Short mmCIF file of C-alpha atoms in Angstrom, two decimals:
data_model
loop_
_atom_site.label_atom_id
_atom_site.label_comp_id
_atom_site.label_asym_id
_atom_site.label_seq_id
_atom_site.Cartn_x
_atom_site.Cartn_y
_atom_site.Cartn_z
CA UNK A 1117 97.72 3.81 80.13
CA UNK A 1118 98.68 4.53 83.53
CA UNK A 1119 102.20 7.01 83.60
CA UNK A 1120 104.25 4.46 85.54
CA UNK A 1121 103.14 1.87 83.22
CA UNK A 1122 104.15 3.60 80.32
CA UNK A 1123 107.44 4.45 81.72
CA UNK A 1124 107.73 0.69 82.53
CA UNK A 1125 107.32 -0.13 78.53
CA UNK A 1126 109.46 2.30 77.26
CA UNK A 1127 112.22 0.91 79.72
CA UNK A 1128 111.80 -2.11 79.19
CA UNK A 1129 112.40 -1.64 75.57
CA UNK A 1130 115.77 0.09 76.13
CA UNK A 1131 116.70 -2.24 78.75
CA UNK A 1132 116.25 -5.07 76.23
CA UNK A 1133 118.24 -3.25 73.75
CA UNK A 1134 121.08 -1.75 76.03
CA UNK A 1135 121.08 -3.53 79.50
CA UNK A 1136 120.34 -7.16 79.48
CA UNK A 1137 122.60 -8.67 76.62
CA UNK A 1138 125.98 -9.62 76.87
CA UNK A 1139 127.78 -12.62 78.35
CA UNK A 1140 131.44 -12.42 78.62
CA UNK A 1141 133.75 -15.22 77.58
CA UNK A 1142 134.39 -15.71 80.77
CA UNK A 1143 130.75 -16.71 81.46
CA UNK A 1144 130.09 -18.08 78.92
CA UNK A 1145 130.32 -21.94 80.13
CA UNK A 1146 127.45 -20.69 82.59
CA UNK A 1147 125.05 -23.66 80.76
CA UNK A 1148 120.93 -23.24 81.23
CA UNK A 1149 118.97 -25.95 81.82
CA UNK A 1150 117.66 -26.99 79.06
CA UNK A 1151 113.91 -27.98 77.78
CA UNK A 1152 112.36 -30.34 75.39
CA UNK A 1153 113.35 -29.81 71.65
CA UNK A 1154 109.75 -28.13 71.28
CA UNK A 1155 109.42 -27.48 67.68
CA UNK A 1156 108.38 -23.85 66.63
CA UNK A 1157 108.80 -21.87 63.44
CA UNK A 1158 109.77 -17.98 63.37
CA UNK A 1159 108.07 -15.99 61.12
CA UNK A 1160 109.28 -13.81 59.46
CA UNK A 1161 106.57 -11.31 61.71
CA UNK A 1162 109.83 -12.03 64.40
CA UNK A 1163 112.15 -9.15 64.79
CA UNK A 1164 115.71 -10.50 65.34
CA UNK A 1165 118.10 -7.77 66.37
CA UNK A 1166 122.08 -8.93 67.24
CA UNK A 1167 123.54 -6.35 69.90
CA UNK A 1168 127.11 -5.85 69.35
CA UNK A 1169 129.35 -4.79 72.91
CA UNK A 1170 132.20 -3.17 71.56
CA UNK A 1171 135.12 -1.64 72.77
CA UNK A 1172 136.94 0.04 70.24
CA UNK A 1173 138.05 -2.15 67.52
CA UNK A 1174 137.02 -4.76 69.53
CA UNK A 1175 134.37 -7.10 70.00
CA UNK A 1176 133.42 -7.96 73.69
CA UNK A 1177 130.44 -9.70 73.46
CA UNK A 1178 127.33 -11.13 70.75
CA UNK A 1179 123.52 -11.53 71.65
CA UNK A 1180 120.52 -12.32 69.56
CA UNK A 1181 117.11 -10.94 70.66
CA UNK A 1182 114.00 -12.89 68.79
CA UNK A 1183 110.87 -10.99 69.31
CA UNK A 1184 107.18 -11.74 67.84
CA UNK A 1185 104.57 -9.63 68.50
CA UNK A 1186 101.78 -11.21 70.08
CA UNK A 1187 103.58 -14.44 71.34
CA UNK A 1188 105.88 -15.10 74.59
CA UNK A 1189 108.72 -15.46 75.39
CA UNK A 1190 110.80 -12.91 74.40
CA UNK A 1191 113.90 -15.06 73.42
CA UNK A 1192 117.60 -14.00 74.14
CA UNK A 1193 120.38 -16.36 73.09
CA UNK A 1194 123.96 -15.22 74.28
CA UNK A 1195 126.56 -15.85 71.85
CA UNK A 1196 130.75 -16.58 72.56
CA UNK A 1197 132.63 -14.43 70.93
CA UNK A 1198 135.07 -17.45 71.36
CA UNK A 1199 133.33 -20.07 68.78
CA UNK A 1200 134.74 -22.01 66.58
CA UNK A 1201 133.83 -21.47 63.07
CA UNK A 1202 135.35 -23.99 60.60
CA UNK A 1203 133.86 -22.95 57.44
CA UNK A 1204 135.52 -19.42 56.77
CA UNK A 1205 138.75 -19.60 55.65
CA UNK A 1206 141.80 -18.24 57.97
CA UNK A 1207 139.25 -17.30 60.93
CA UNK A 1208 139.17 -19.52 63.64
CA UNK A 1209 136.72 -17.86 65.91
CA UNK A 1210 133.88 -15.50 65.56
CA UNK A 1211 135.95 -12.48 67.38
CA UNK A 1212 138.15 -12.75 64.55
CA UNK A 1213 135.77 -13.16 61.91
CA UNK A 1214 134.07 -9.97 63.64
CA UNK A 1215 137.55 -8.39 63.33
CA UNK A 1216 137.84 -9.37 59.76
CA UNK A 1217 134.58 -9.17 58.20
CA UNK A 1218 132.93 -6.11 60.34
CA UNK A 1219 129.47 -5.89 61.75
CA UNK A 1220 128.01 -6.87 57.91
CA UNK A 1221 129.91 -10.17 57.52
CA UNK A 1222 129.47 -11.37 61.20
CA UNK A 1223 125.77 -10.76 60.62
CA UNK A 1224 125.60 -13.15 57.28
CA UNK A 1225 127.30 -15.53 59.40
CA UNK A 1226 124.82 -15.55 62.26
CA UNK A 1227 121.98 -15.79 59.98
CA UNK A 1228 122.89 -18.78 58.26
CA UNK A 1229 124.37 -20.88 61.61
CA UNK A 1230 120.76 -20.15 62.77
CA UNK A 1231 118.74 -20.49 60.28
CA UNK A 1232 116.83 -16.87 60.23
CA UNK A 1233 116.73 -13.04 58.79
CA UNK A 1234 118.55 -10.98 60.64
CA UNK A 1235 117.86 -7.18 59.69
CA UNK A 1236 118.68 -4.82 62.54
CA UNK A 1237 121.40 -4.34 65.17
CA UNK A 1238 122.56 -2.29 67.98
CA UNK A 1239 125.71 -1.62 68.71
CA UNK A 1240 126.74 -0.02 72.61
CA UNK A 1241 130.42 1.26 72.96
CA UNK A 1242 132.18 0.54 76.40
CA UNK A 1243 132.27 4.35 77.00
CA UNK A 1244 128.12 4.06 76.14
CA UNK A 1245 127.96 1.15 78.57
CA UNK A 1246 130.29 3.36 81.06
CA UNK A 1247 127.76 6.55 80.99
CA UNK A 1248 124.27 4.69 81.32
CA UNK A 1249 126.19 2.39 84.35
CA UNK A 1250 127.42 5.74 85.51
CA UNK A 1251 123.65 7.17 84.98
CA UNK A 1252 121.96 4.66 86.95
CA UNK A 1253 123.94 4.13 90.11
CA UNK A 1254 123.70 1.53 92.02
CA UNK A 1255 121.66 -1.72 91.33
CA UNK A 1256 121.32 -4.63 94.19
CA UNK A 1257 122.59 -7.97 92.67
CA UNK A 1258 122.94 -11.30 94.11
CA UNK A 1259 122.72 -9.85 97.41
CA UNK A 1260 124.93 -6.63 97.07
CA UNK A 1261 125.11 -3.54 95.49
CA UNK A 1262 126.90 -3.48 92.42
CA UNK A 1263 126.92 -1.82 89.15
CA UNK A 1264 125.81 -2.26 85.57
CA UNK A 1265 128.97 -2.52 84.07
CA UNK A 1266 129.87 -4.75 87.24
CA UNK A 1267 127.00 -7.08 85.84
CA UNK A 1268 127.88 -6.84 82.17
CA UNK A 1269 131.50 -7.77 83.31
CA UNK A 1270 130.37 -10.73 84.92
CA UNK A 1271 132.65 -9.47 88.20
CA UNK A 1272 129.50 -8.68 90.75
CA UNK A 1273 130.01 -12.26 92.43
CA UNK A 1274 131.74 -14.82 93.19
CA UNK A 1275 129.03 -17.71 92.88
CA UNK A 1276 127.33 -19.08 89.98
CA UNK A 1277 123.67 -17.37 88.78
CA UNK A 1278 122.12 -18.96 85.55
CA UNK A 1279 121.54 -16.41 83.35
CA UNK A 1280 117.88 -16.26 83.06
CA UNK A 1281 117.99 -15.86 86.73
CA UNK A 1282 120.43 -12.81 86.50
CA UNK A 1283 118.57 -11.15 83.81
CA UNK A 1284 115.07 -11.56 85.36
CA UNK A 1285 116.63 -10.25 88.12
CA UNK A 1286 118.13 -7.17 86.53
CA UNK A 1287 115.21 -6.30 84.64
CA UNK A 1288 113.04 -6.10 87.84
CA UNK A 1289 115.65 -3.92 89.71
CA UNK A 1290 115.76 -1.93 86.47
CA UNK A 1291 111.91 -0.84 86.91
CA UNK A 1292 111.95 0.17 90.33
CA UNK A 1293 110.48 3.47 91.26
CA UNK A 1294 114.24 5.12 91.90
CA UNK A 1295 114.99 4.16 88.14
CA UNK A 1296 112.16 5.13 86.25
CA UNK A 1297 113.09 8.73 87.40
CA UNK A 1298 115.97 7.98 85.27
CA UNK A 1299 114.50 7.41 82.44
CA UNK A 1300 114.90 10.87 80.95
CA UNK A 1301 118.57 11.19 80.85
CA UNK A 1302 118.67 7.15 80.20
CA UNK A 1303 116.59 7.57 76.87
CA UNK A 1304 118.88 10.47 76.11
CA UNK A 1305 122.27 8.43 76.30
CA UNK A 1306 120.67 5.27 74.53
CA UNK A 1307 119.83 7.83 71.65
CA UNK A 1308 123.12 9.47 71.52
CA UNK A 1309 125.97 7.14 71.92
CA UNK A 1310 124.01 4.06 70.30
CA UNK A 1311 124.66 2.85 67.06
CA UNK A 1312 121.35 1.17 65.49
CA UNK A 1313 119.23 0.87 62.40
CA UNK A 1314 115.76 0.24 64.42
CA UNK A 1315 113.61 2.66 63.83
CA UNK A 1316 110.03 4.07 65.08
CA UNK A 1317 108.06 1.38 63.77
CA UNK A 1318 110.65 -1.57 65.05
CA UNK A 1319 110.94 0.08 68.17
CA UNK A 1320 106.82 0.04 68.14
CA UNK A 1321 106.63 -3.95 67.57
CA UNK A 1322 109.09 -4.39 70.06
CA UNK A 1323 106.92 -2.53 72.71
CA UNK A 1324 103.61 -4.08 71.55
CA UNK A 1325 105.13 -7.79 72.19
CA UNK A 1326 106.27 -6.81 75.74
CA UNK A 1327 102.61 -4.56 76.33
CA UNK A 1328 100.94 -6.07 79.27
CA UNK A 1329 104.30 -8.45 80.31
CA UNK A 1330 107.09 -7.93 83.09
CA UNK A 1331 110.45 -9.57 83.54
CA UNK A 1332 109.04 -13.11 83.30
CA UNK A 1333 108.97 -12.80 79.76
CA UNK A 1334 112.43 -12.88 79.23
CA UNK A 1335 113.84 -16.63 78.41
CA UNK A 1336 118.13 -16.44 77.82
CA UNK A 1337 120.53 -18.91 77.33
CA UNK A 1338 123.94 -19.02 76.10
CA UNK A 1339 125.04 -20.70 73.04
CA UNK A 1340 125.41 -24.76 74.28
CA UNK A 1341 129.04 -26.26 73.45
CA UNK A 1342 131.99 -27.93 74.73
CA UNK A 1343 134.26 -25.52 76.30
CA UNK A 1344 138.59 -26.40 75.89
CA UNK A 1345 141.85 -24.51 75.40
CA UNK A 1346 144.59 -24.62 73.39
CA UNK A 1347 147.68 -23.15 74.76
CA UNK A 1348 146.59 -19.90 76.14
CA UNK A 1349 143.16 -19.74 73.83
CA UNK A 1350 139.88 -20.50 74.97
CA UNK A 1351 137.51 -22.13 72.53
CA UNK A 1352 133.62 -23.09 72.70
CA UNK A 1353 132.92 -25.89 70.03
CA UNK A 1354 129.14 -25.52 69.05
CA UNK A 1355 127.33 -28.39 67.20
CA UNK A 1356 125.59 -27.61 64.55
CA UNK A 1357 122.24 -28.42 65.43
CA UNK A 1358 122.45 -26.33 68.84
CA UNK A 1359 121.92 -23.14 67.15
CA UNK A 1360 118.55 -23.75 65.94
CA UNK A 1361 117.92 -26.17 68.74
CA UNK A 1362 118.72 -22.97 71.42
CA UNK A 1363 116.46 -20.38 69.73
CA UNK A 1364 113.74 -22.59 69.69
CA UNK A 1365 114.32 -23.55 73.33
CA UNK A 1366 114.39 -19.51 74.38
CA UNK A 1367 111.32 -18.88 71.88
CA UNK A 1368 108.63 -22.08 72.25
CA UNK A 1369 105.38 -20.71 74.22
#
């Protein structure tokens, strides 16, 4: 394999893990359009892996990657940290059950609303998220130039870009020749302020299902719900068939 191509993979890999996940609250009524209810079952040769945006103590944002080696698309569902969950007693969102049940419990939760195994995680700390933004410099969005962490916090525009768009979009400016020079000192901060239990081997799958592919692999939707407040308090009300129903939709060949 050709350098550049190789450099391409092994970007692509972090990218997926570090650069192309979250969806803030605030975006998160940013709907996708949707497809037919095409039927498809994971198995269990799928690696699901929920990346965790923290800041702190607190939670900033939720996505599920689905990845099976051999098949397309890669699937990425983006998840509202503002969600109403009914069935846990005294939490009324999943920010709080994060808050209240940790990394573990929120996890459980996931796994049941959508109907899978989910064994690994990553979790990236604003400061992380601060030094790999910092790292990269400048990326051209939407027409400008704007930052990672500008893109993660949803504040690079103004005007409304669905999110399959924006993180097509991302991942091609992310493998530009300027960037891959990067990659050295990217690598380095992914390894040392990341918080993960993927190792070799996961990391492996994860780069054979994306061998040969470039950013047109990557299908991502938010969670679908109804969007209302209460007071002050946001809320996204998610049916209970749309979990399923949206990982199926970001994963169906």
């Amino acid at each position: 394999m050709k350098p550049r191509k190789f450099l391409w993979h092994i970007l692509l890999v972090s990218t997926l893990i570090i650069f192309l996940t979250p969806v803030t609250a605030a975006r998160a009524g940013q709907e996708q359009p949707g497809r037919p209810q095409d039927r498809q079952n994971l198995t269990t040769t799928t690696e699901n892996v929920l990346i965790f945006w923290t800041d702190g103590p607190k939670l900033k944002a939720i996505t599920l990657i689905a990845i099976t080696p051999r098949k397309k698309p890669v699937g990425i569902v983006s998840i509202p940290i503002n969600t109403r969950i009914h069935d846990v007693t005294g939490v009324d969102t999943l920010e709080e059950l994060y808050h209240k049940t940790g990394r573990e419990g929120t996890t459980a939760y996931l796994a049941k609303r959508f109907g899978i195994p989910i064994n690994h995680y990553v979790d990236i700390s604003q400061a992380t998220l601060t030094r790999t933004s910092e790292a990269l410099g400048p990326v051209e969005m939407a027409g400008k130039q704007t930052s990672l962490l500008e893109v993660f916090e949803g504040t690079y525009t103004n005007q409304r870009m669905d999110l399959q768009t924006e993180i097509r979009t991302l991942a091609a400016r992310l493998i530009e020749p300027p960037v891959l020079l990067k990659v050295p000192r990217l690598l380095w901060i992914f390894t040392s302020g990341v918080e993960t239990n993927l190792g070799i081997n996961h990391i492996l799958t994860i780069y054979q299902a994306l061998q040969g592919n470039g950013p047109e692999i990557l299908r991502k939707q938010a969670l679908p719900g109804q969007d209302y407040s209460v007071g002050p308090a946001r809320y996204r009300e998610v049916s209970p068939d749309a979990w399923s129903r949206v990982l199926r939709e970001v994963t169906c060949t």
